[in-house]
mmCIF file of C-alpha atoms and ligand atoms in Angstrom:
data_model
loop_
_atom_site.group_PDB
_atom_site.id
_atom_site.type_symbol
_atom_site.label_atom_id
_atom_site.label_comp_id
_atom_site.label_asym_id
_atom_site.label_seq_id
_atom_site.Cartn_x
_atom_site.Cartn_y
_atom_site.Cartn_z
ATOM 1 C CA MET A 1 177.690 -12.663 -66.357
ATOM 2 C CA LEU A 2 180.613 -12.952 -63.943
ATOM 3 C CA LYS A 3 182.233 -16.383 -64.049
ATOM 4 C CA LEU A 4 183.610 -17.086 -60.595
ATOM 5 C CA ALA A 5 185.387 -20.027 -59.036
ATOM 6 C CA LEU A 6 185.225 -20.586 -55.301
ATOM 7 C CA PHE A 7 187.999 -22.581 -53.639
ATOM 8 C CA ALA A 8 187.458 -22.193 -49.925
ATOM 9 C CA GLY A 9 190.115 -24.728 -48.882
ATOM 10 C CA ASP A 10 190.828 -25.728 -45.294
ATOM 11 C CA GLY A 11 190.403 -24.479 -41.755
ATOM 12 C CA ILE A 12 189.077 -20.954 -41.447
ATOM 13 C CA GLY A 13 189.368 -20.665 -45.242
ATOM 14 C CA THR A 14 185.879 -22.118 -45.578
ATOM 15 C CA GLU A 15 184.466 -19.772 -42.947
ATOM 16 C CA VAL A 16 185.956 -16.532 -44.251
ATOM 17 C CA ALA A 17 185.411 -17.317 -47.937
ATOM 18 C CA GLY A 18 181.826 -18.206 -47.020
ATOM 19 C CA GLU A 19 181.254 -14.732 -45.610
ATOM 20 C CA ALA A 20 182.981 -13.075 -48.575
ATOM 21 C CA VAL A 21 180.668 -14.901 -50.960
ATOM 22 C CA LYS A 22 177.578 -13.913 -48.946
ATOM 23 C CA VAL A 23 178.620 -10.257 -49.142
ATOM 24 C CA LEU A 24 179.359 -10.553 -52.843
ATOM 25 C CA LYS A 25 176.080 -12.291 -53.636
ATOM 26 C CA PHE A 26 174.122 -9.682 -51.733
ATOM 27 C CA LEU A 27 175.826 -6.842 -53.573
ATOM 28 C CA LEU A 28 175.571 -8.388 -57.034
ATOM 29 C CA ASP A 29 171.946 -9.435 -56.532
ATOM 30 C CA SER A 30 170.961 -5.988 -55.352
ATOM 31 C CA HIS A 31 172.512 -4.508 -58.492
ATOM 32 C CA SER A 32 171.008 -7.172 -60.764
ATOM 33 C CA ILE A 33 174.426 -8.347 -61.897
ATOM 34 C CA GLY A 34 174.455 -11.955 -63.027
ATOM 35 C CA TYR A 35 177.083 -14.420 -61.877
ATOM 36 C CA GLU A 36 177.818 -18.103 -61.673
ATOM 37 C CA ILE A 37 180.009 -19.659 -59.013
ATOM 38 C CA GLU A 38 181.683 -23.006 -59.499
ATOM 39 C CA GLU A 39 183.180 -24.598 -56.398
ATOM 40 C CA GLY A 40 186.206 -26.853 -56.100
ATOM 41 C CA LEU A 41 188.186 -28.592 -53.394
ATOM 42 C CA VAL A 42 191.761 -27.437 -52.797
ATOM 43 C CA GLY A 43 194.465 -28.138 -50.236
ATOM 44 C CA GLY A 44 193.960 -30.712 -47.538
ATOM 45 C CA ALA A 45 190.282 -30.991 -48.424
ATOM 46 C CA SER A 46 191.235 -32.086 -51.936
ATOM 47 C CA TYR A 47 193.950 -34.403 -50.647
ATOM 48 C CA ASP A 48 191.467 -36.177 -48.380
ATOM 49 C CA GLU A 49 189.032 -36.645 -51.251
ATOM 50 C CA TYR A 50 191.342 -37.253 -54.247
ATOM 51 C CA GLY A 51 194.805 -37.922 -52.820
ATOM 52 C CA LYS A 52 196.260 -34.684 -54.214
ATOM 53 C CA PRO A 53 196.082 -31.026 -53.231
ATOM 54 C CA ILE A 54 194.479 -29.981 -56.497
ATOM 55 C CA THR A 55 193.115 -31.983 -59.424
ATOM 56 C CA GLU A 56 193.243 -31.225 -63.148
ATOM 57 C CA GLU A 57 189.475 -30.698 -63.057
ATOM 58 C CA THR A 58 189.792 -28.080 -60.344
ATOM 59 C CA LEU A 59 192.606 -26.336 -62.209
ATOM 60 C CA LYS A 60 190.350 -26.273 -65.232
ATOM 61 C CA ILE A 61 187.556 -24.629 -63.243
ATOM 62 C CA ALA A 62 190.060 -21.908 -62.337
ATOM 63 C CA LYS A 63 191.259 -21.535 -65.927
ATOM 64 C CA ASP A 64 187.709 -21.201 -67.218
ATOM 65 C CA ALA A 65 186.713 -18.612 -64.625
ATOM 66 C CA ASP A 66 187.234 -14.834 -64.828
ATOM 67 C CA ALA A 67 188.243 -14.752 -61.176
ATOM 68 C CA VAL A 68 188.948 -17.176 -58.368
ATOM 69 C CA ILE A 69 187.948 -16.594 -54.760
ATOM 70 C CA PHE A 70 190.354 -18.495 -52.547
ATOM 71 C CA GLY A 71 190.096 -19.100 -48.789
ATOM 72 C CA ALA A 72 193.167 -20.692 -47.230
ATOM 73 C CA VAL A 73 194.880 -24.084 -47.237
ATOM 74 C CA GLY A 74 196.884 -26.220 -44.857
ATOM 75 C CA GLY A 75 196.786 -27.678 -41.389
ATOM 76 C CA PRO A 76 198.685 -30.015 -39.035
ATOM 77 C CA LYS A 77 196.896 -33.038 -40.468
ATOM 78 C CA TRP A 78 198.791 -32.704 -43.765
ATOM 79 C CA GLU A 79 202.101 -31.278 -42.571
ATOM 80 C CA SER A 80 204.106 -34.477 -42.819
ATOM 81 C CA LEU A 81 203.127 -35.213 -46.428
ATOM 82 C CA PRO A 82 205.830 -34.915 -49.091
ATOM 83 C CA ILE A 83 206.092 -31.351 -50.381
ATOM 84 C CA GLU A 84 204.382 -32.238 -53.687
ATOM 85 C CA LEU A 85 201.257 -33.382 -51.869
ATOM 86 C CA ARG A 86 201.031 -30.670 -49.258
ATOM 87 C CA PRO A 87 198.041 -28.316 -49.318
ATOM 88 C CA GLU A 88 200.231 -25.284 -50.160
ATOM 89 C CA LYS A 89 201.016 -26.919 -53.486
ATOM 90 C CA ALA A 90 197.445 -26.165 -54.598
ATOM 91 C CA LEU A 91 198.069 -22.479 -54.215
ATOM 92 C CA LEU A 92 201.429 -22.641 -55.960
ATOM 93 C CA SER A 93 199.979 -24.633 -58.883
ATOM 94 C CA LEU A 94 197.147 -22.170 -59.333
ATOM 95 C CA ARG A 95 199.528 -19.217 -59.316
ATOM 96 C CA TYR A 96 201.916 -20.876 -61.735
ATOM 97 C CA ASP A 97 199.441 -22.490 -64.118
ATOM 98 C CA LEU A 98 197.359 -19.333 -64.434
ATOM 99 C CA ASP A 99 200.543 -17.225 -64.655
ATOM 100 C CA LEU A 100 199.289 -14.903 -61.917
ATOM 101 C CA TYR A 101 202.586 -13.089 -61.679
ATOM 102 C CA ALA A 102 201.501 -9.893 -59.941
ATOM 103 C CA ASN A 103 200.525 -10.193 -56.312
ATOM 104 C CA LEU A 104 199.093 -7.016 -54.800
ATOM 105 C CA ARG A 105 199.057 -6.818 -51.026
ATOM 106 C CA PRO A 106 197.758 -3.524 -49.720
ATOM 107 C CA ALA A 107 198.476 -2.787 -46.057
ATOM 108 C CA LYS A 108 196.819 0.183 -44.484
ATOM 109 C CA ILE A 109 195.882 0.928 -40.941
ATOM 110 C CA TYR A 110 192.349 1.894 -39.963
ATOM 111 C CA ASP A 111 192.476 4.658 -37.345
ATOM 112 C CA GLU A 112 190.115 2.706 -35.103
ATOM 113 C CA LEU A 113 192.434 -0.305 -35.172
ATOM 114 C CA ILE A 114 195.609 1.485 -34.205
ATOM 115 C CA ASP A 115 195.438 -0.249 -30.827
ATOM 116 C CA ALA A 116 195.467 -3.624 -32.545
ATOM 117 C CA SER A 117 198.993 -3.052 -33.852
ATOM 118 C CA PRO A 118 201.759 -4.090 -31.480
ATOM 119 C CA LEU A 119 203.693 -0.990 -32.597
ATOM 120 C CA LYS A 120 203.417 2.489 -31.114
ATOM 121 C CA LYS A 121 200.428 4.519 -32.300
ATOM 122 C CA ASP A 122 202.518 7.392 -33.608
ATOM 123 C CA VAL A 123 204.599 5.006 -35.657
ATOM 124 C CA VAL A 124 201.715 3.248 -37.406
ATOM 125 C CA ARG A 125 199.171 6.060 -37.782
ATOM 126 C CA GLY A 126 198.781 6.938 -41.455
ATOM 127 C CA THR A 127 200.379 3.759 -42.814
ATOM 128 C CA ASP A 128 199.125 3.011 -46.320
ATOM 129 C CA MET A 129 201.305 0.910 -48.572
ATOM 130 C CA MET A 130 200.984 -1.553 -51.411
ATOM 131 C CA ILE A 131 203.350 -4.480 -51.685
ATOM 132 C CA VAL A 132 203.706 -5.707 -55.263
ATOM 133 C CA ARG A 133 205.153 -9.184 -54.989
ATOM 134 C CA GLU A 134 206.386 -11.147 -57.992
ATOM 135 C CA LEU A 135 204.471 -14.404 -57.687
ATOM 136 C CA THR A 136 205.386 -16.936 -60.350
ATOM 137 C CA GLY A 137 209.172 -16.847 -60.414
ATOM 138 C CA GLY A 138 212.190 -16.524 -58.173
ATOM 139 C CA ILE A 139 213.262 -19.110 -55.664
ATOM 140 C CA TYR A 140 209.742 -20.533 -55.345
ATOM 141 C CA PHE A 141 209.916 -22.046 -58.814
ATOM 142 C CA GLY A 142 213.594 -21.996 -59.880
ATOM 143 C CA GLN A 143 215.340 -25.166 -61.097
ATOM 144 C CA PRO A 144 217.241 -27.163 -59.985
ATOM 145 C CA ARG A 145 215.482 -27.859 -56.742
ATOM 146 C CA GLY A 146 215.232 -30.770 -54.370
ATOM 147 C CA VAL A 147 217.132 -32.790 -51.810
ATOM 148 C CA PHE A 148 219.864 -34.979 -53.284
ATOM 149 C CA ASP A 149 222.036 -37.771 -51.875
ATOM 150 C CA LEU A 150 225.770 -37.221 -51.794
ATOM 151 C CA GLU A 151 228.292 -40.050 -52.160
ATOM 152 C CA ASP A 152 229.521 -39.664 -48.593
ATOM 153 C CA GLY A 153 226.027 -40.302 -47.217
ATOM 154 C CA GLN A 154 225.186 -36.644 -46.617
ATOM 155 C CA LYS A 155 222.307 -34.917 -48.298
ATOM 156 C CA LYS A 156 222.290 -31.683 -50.248
ATOM 157 C CA GLY A 157 219.255 -29.378 -50.468
ATOM 158 C CA ILE A 158 218.969 -26.992 -53.395
ATOM 159 C CA ASN A 159 216.644 -24.182 -54.353
ATOM 160 C CA THR A 160 217.481 -21.750 -57.097
ATOM 161 C CA LEU A 161 216.813 -18.037 -57.384
ATOM 162 C CA VAL A 162 216.158 -17.189 -61.034
ATOM 163 C CA TYR A 163 214.732 -14.137 -62.767
ATOM 164 C CA THR A 164 214.749 -13.164 -66.419
ATOM 165 C CA THR A 165 214.617 -9.605 -67.738
ATOM 166 C CA LYS A 166 211.067 -10.144 -68.959
ATOM 167 C CA GLU A 167 209.815 -11.385 -65.630
ATOM 168 C CA ILE A 168 211.281 -8.387 -63.839
ATOM 169 C CA GLU A 169 210.034 -5.896 -66.410
ATOM 170 C CA ARG A 170 206.441 -7.020 -66.263
ATOM 171 C CA ILE A 171 206.188 -6.843 -62.471
ATOM 172 C CA ALA A 172 208.028 -3.505 -62.369
ATOM 173 C CA LYS A 173 205.526 -2.042 -64.840
ATOM 174 C CA ILE A 174 202.651 -3.114 -62.615
ATOM 175 C CA ALA A 175 204.292 -1.392 -59.647
ATOM 176 C CA PHE A 176 204.847 1.867 -61.543
ATOM 177 C CA GLU A 177 201.290 1.861 -62.899
ATOM 178 C CA ILE A 178 199.909 1.408 -59.390
ATOM 179 C CA ALA A 179 202.195 4.105 -58.000
ATOM 180 C CA ARG A 180 200.826 6.543 -60.566
ATOM 181 C CA LYS A 181 197.416 6.190 -58.962
ATOM 182 C CA ARG A 182 198.861 6.624 -55.474
ATOM 183 C CA ARG A 183 201.673 8.789 -54.079
ATOM 184 C CA LYS A 184 203.982 8.163 -57.063
ATOM 185 C CA LYS A 185 206.758 6.414 -55.145
ATOM 186 C CA VAL A 186 208.169 2.973 -55.934
ATOM 187 C CA LEU A 187 210.645 1.247 -53.680
ATOM 188 C CA SER A 188 212.340 -1.767 -55.222
ATOM 189 C CA VAL A 189 213.612 -4.241 -52.632
ATOM 190 C CA ASP A 190 216.478 -6.620 -53.386
ATOM 191 C CA LYS A 191 219.688 -8.044 -51.999
ATOM 192 C CA ALA A 192 221.847 -6.681 -54.796
ATOM 193 C CA ASN A 193 224.901 -6.423 -52.556
ATOM 194 C CA VAL A 194 225.104 -10.227 -52.397
ATOM 195 C CA LEU A 195 222.847 -11.865 -55.003
ATOM 196 C CA GLU A 196 223.625 -11.323 -58.695
ATOM 197 C CA CYS A 197 220.091 -12.262 -59.632
ATOM 198 C CA THR A 198 218.736 -9.357 -57.623
ATOM 199 C CA GLU A 199 221.392 -7.032 -58.993
ATOM 200 C CA LEU A 200 219.812 -7.792 -62.347
ATOM 201 C CA TRP A 201 216.457 -7.085 -60.688
ATOM 202 C CA ARG A 202 217.669 -3.641 -59.578
ATOM 203 C CA ASN A 203 219.042 -2.763 -63.011
ATOM 204 C CA VAL A 204 215.952 -3.884 -64.909
ATOM 205 C CA VAL A 205 213.637 -1.974 -62.555
ATOM 206 C CA ALA A 206 215.792 1.134 -63.115
ATOM 207 C CA GLY A 207 215.350 0.666 -66.860
ATOM 208 C CA VAL A 208 211.572 0.445 -66.555
ATOM 209 C CA ALA A 209 211.600 3.587 -64.396
ATOM 210 C CA GLY A 210 212.764 5.491 -67.497
ATOM 211 C CA GLU A 211 209.240 5.088 -68.884
ATOM 212 C CA TYR A 212 207.726 6.494 -65.691
ATOM 213 C CA LYS A 213 209.544 9.767 -65.118
ATOM 214 C CA ASP A 214 206.660 11.045 -62.986
ATOM 215 C CA VAL A 215 207.238 8.270 -60.426
ATOM 216 C CA GLU A 216 210.148 8.344 -57.982
ATOM 217 C CA LEU A 217 212.175 5.124 -57.743
ATOM 218 C CA THR A 218 214.341 4.197 -54.776
ATOM 219 C CA ASN A 219 216.077 0.926 -53.886
ATOM 220 C CA MET A 220 216.615 -0.811 -50.598
ATOM 221 C CA TYR A 221 218.238 -4.021 -49.477
ATOM 222 C CA VAL A 222 215.727 -6.404 -47.961
ATOM 223 C CA ASP A 223 217.361 -6.524 -44.535
ATOM 224 C CA ASN A 224 217.282 -2.753 -44.256
ATOM 225 C CA CYS A 225 213.727 -2.671 -45.595
ATOM 226 C CA SER A 226 212.509 -5.062 -42.924
ATOM 227 C CA MET A 227 213.914 -2.668 -40.340
ATOM 228 C CA GLN A 228 212.541 0.515 -41.954
ATOM 229 C CA LEU A 229 209.083 -1.045 -42.226
ATOM 230 C CA ILE A 230 208.878 -1.150 -38.453
ATOM 231 C CA ARG A 231 210.664 2.141 -37.923
ATOM 232 C CA GLN A 232 208.757 4.372 -40.350
ATOM 233 C CA PRO A 233 205.981 2.428 -42.054
ATOM 234 C CA LYS A 234 204.202 5.546 -43.263
ATOM 235 C CA ASN A 235 207.137 6.401 -45.519
ATOM 236 C CA PHE A 236 206.272 3.495 -47.803
ATOM 237 C CA ASP A 237 204.007 3.781 -50.815
ATOM 238 C CA VAL A 238 204.542 1.014 -53.392
ATOM 239 C CA ILE A 239 207.081 -1.731 -52.690
ATOM 240 C CA VAL A 240 208.044 -4.026 -55.571
ATOM 241 C CA THR A 241 210.011 -7.136 -54.781
ATOM 242 C CA THR A 242 210.751 -10.780 -55.470
ATOM 243 C CA ASN A 243 208.539 -13.715 -54.609
ATOM 244 C CA MET A 244 210.254 -14.697 -51.378
ATOM 245 C CA PHE A 245 211.076 -11.208 -50.118
ATOM 246 C CA GLY A 246 207.468 -10.216 -50.808
ATOM 247 C CA ASP A 247 206.213 -13.208 -48.861
ATOM 248 C CA ILE A 248 208.209 -12.166 -45.821
ATOM 249 C CA LEU A 249 207.716 -8.403 -46.011
ATOM 250 C CA SER A 250 203.956 -8.735 -46.475
ATOM 251 C CA ASP A 251 203.578 -10.682 -43.237
ATOM 252 C CA GLU A 252 205.624 -8.010 -41.536
ATOM 253 C CA SER A 253 203.476 -5.250 -43.000
ATOM 254 C CA SER A 254 200.352 -6.941 -41.650
ATOM 255 C CA MET A 255 201.512 -6.380 -38.094
ATOM 256 C CA VAL A 256 202.067 -2.730 -38.889
ATOM 257 C CA ALA A 257 198.482 -2.646 -40.127
ATOM 258 C CA GLY A 258 197.061 -4.198 -36.980
ATOM 259 C CA SER A 259 196.109 -7.747 -37.805
ATOM 260 C CA ILE A 260 196.812 -10.238 -40.524
ATOM 261 C CA GLY A 261 193.059 -10.841 -40.419
ATOM 262 C CA MET A 262 192.500 -7.509 -42.165
ATOM 263 C CA LEU A 263 194.697 -7.845 -45.242
ATOM 264 C CA PRO A 264 193.353 -8.859 -48.652
ATOM 265 C CA SER A 265 195.306 -9.720 -51.766
ATOM 266 C CA ALA A 266 194.957 -10.015 -55.507
ATOM 267 C CA SER A 267 197.084 -12.226 -57.742
ATOM 268 C CA LEU A 268 196.779 -10.999 -61.286
ATOM 269 C CA ASN A 269 197.569 -11.538 -64.893
ATOM 270 C CA GLY A 270 195.749 -8.732 -66.656
ATOM 271 C CA LYS A 271 192.114 -8.959 -65.648
ATOM 272 C CA LYS A 272 192.336 -12.564 -64.629
ATOM 273 C CA GLY A 273 192.837 -12.893 -60.920
ATOM 274 C CA MET A 274 192.759 -14.952 -57.774
ATOM 275 C CA TYR A 275 191.677 -13.209 -54.601
ATOM 276 C CA GLU A 276 192.526 -14.352 -51.114
ATOM 277 C CA PRO A 277 193.170 -13.082 -47.625
ATOM 278 C CA ILE A 278 196.899 -13.104 -46.895
ATOM 279 C CA HIS A 279 196.382 -15.108 -43.713
ATOM 280 C CA GLY A 280 196.491 -18.885 -43.538
ATOM 281 C CA SER A 281 194.007 -21.539 -42.453
ATOM 282 C CA ALA A 282 194.532 -20.948 -38.685
ATOM 283 C CA PRO A 283 193.782 -24.519 -37.557
ATOM 284 C CA ASP A 284 193.824 -23.411 -33.909
ATOM 285 C CA ILE A 285 190.604 -21.431 -34.316
ATOM 286 C CA ALA A 286 189.052 -23.290 -37.271
ATOM 287 C CA GLY A 287 185.388 -24.221 -37.038
ATOM 288 C CA GLN A 288 184.787 -21.980 -34.029
ATOM 289 C CA ASN A 289 183.230 -18.959 -35.734
ATOM 290 C CA LYS A 290 186.111 -16.821 -34.423
ATOM 291 C CA ALA A 291 188.025 -15.913 -37.581
ATOM 292 C CA ASN A 292 188.024 -12.403 -38.999
ATOM 293 C CA PRO A 293 186.305 -12.506 -42.418
ATOM 294 C CA LEU A 294 187.233 -8.922 -43.325
ATOM 295 C CA ALA A 295 190.419 -9.820 -45.231
ATOM 296 C CA ALA A 296 188.379 -12.225 -47.376
ATOM 297 C CA ILE A 297 185.584 -9.679 -47.809
ATOM 298 C CA LEU A 298 188.108 -7.003 -48.809
ATOM 299 C CA SER A 299 189.608 -9.498 -51.264
ATOM 300 C CA ALA A 300 186.187 -9.759 -52.895
ATOM 301 C CA ALA A 301 186.252 -5.976 -53.232
ATOM 302 C CA MET A 302 189.637 -6.211 -54.941
ATOM 303 C CA MET A 303 188.121 -8.761 -57.326
ATOM 304 C CA LEU A 304 185.357 -6.380 -58.360
ATOM 305 C CA ARG A 305 187.935 -3.660 -58.959
ATOM 306 C CA TYR A 306 190.696 -5.567 -60.734
ATOM 307 C CA SER A 307 188.873 -8.302 -62.629
ATOM 308 C CA PHE A 308 185.615 -6.528 -63.439
ATOM 309 C CA ASP A 309 186.369 -2.776 -63.332
ATOM 310 C CA MET A 310 183.506 -2.341 -60.866
ATOM 311 C CA ASP A 311 185.245 0.293 -58.779
ATOM 312 C CA THR A 312 182.049 1.742 -57.369
ATOM 313 C CA LEU A 313 180.930 -1.619 -56.017
ATOM 314 C CA ALA A 314 184.401 -2.334 -54.656
ATOM 315 C CA GLU A 315 184.301 0.974 -52.807
ATOM 316 C CA LYS A 316 180.894 0.099 -51.412
ATOM 317 C CA ILE A 317 182.355 -2.974 -49.763
ATOM 318 C CA GLU A 318 185.410 -1.073 -48.527
ATOM 319 C CA LYS A 319 183.228 1.705 -47.086
ATOM 320 C CA ALA A 320 180.973 -0.856 -45.403
ATOM 321 C CA VAL A 321 183.992 -2.528 -43.806
ATOM 322 C CA GLU A 322 185.238 0.855 -42.598
ATOM 323 C CA LYS A 323 181.821 1.619 -41.143
ATOM 324 C CA VAL A 324 181.575 -1.718 -39.368
ATOM 325 C CA ILE A 325 184.961 -1.085 -37.769
ATOM 326 C CA LYS A 326 183.865 2.443 -36.831
ATOM 327 C CA ASN A 327 180.730 1.000 -35.291
ATOM 328 C CA GLY A 328 182.863 -1.083 -32.975
ATOM 329 C CA TYR A 329 182.500 -4.601 -34.362
ATOM 330 C CA ARG A 330 185.637 -6.627 -33.556
ATOM 331 C CA THR A 331 186.602 -10.224 -34.082
ATOM 332 C CA ALA A 332 189.031 -11.587 -31.495
ATOM 333 C CA ASP A 333 192.171 -10.736 -33.512
ATOM 334 C CA ILE A 334 191.349 -7.005 -33.498
ATOM 335 C CA TYR A 335 189.539 -6.809 -30.161
ATOM 336 C CA SER A 336 191.149 -4.603 -27.543
ATOM 337 C CA ASN A 337 188.374 -4.024 -25.022
ATOM 338 C CA ALA A 338 188.199 -0.337 -25.987
ATOM 339 C CA PRO A 339 184.965 1.469 -25.063
ATOM 340 C CA GLY A 340 182.236 1.159 -27.678
ATOM 341 C CA THR A 341 183.581 -2.069 -29.179
ATOM 342 C CA LYS A 342 181.942 -5.471 -29.190
ATOM 343 C CA LEU A 343 183.454 -8.859 -29.713
ATOM 344 C CA VAL A 344 181.713 -10.716 -32.547
ATOM 345 C CA GLY A 345 182.155 -13.971 -34.429
ATOM 346 C CA THR A 346 182.850 -14.595 -38.114
ATOM 347 C CA GLU A 347 179.214 -14.767 -39.162
ATOM 348 C CA ASP A 348 178.130 -11.700 -37.220
ATOM 349 C CA MET A 349 180.961 -9.727 -38.769
ATOM 350 C CA GLY A 350 179.880 -10.798 -42.271
ATOM 351 C CA ARG A 351 176.275 -9.945 -41.438
ATOM 352 C CA ALA A 352 177.295 -6.523 -40.138
ATOM 353 C CA VAL A 353 178.957 -5.756 -43.487
ATOM 354 C CA ILE A 354 175.808 -6.792 -45.366
ATOM 355 C CA ASP A 355 173.662 -4.693 -43.017
ATOM 356 C CA GLU A 356 175.847 -1.685 -43.846
ATOM 357 C CA LEU A 357 175.462 -2.388 -47.564
ATOM 358 C CA LYS A 358 171.690 -2.381 -47.125
ATOM 359 C CA LYS A 359 171.724 1.223 -45.893
HETATM 360 C C1 IPM B 401 201.447 -16.529 -48.886
HETATM 361 C C2 IPM B 401 201.710 -17.864 -48.238
HETATM 362 C C3 IPM B 401 202.127 -18.855 -49.306
HETATM 363 C C4 IPM B 401 203.423 -18.376 -49.911
HETATM 364 C C5 IPM B 401 202.246 -20.307 -48.842
HETATM 365 C C6 IPM B 401 200.985 -20.781 -48.168
HETATM 366 C C7 IPM B 401 202.618 -21.223 -49.970
HETATM 367 O O1 IPM B 401 202.643 -17.732 -47.232
HETATM 368 O O2 IPM B 401 200.597 -16.467 -49.793
HETATM 369 O O3 IPM B 401 202.076 -15.557 -48.488
HETATM 370 O O4 IPM B 401 204.512 -18.672 -49.393
HETATM 371 O O5 IPM B 401 203.369 -17.686 -50.927
HETATM 372 MG MG1 MG B 402 203.182 -15.740 -46.814
#
């Protein structure tokens, strides 16, 4: 029995998570695998109902589950709330409270979607990388933090970048383990020329590399990395980096891969995981059946693989998505008017994946 939590959230989050769950239910039912799904409100939806972005009860649902399926949170309606009450806080609390320190963000380009990338075809063709982002430490959670009054009437804003040896070691290990199953290259990204904390990062990662002699380790400063990602994206295999650098570089990698609407993610602590598309709630297209559900559907595939060791079923979903793309189905974000393609909505895209799974 798979114990799942479903937090669809706001905006297109509800639409794309809805399709992911339909695909998942179809697949599990057709393989007679039992599951239970408990739903909860998060983000703006929770704020509107309970006055906070996530409640203790909802956090408990997540803690009790084997895996959490997450849509997206946020929207203009809640943007002016104090930071503690903003929808994004739900996501940060879930990551922190469940200690989901390892965030995996694969970015690969489908040949058929090469036109969807704003970069030149020859540059992006063959791109296949995995960003391993530290998710529960760094500047996102470091103390002290806040905005403080100074005696002269000015204000002072503080956030703190902190990492301990242990935090760096555990994320580095994840990156090396993943690299072993791929092209055996780890790139650690830091700003060690300026920030002591990331000099520690570099040194600790180098120490961990000693246990993985079969994997090649290189280092890059984050500014250079953001340039090389655009210049030669296919050179990258596994990138391991801090919470904030990973946030930024993963958005950049999504453009290399065509559309942010295609990229799934897993946030893990061992087998326990939360699975979400890397895109946000896209209020501009919410409720219009326009959003691309493939990132959410691919996140469900990651869930089967990482939380339940159901690699074969995960591959089934991934193959079905590939086939649907091959067959020309395109939501607006990946539509380029190429011959043999058709523009479809969120629900039709989800249905097309299920139809493929039926074959
Ligand atoms: C992401 C998002 C989040 C982050 C926001 C919504 C808090 O940008 O998952 O990349 O900054 O981690
Ligand atoms: Mg981000």
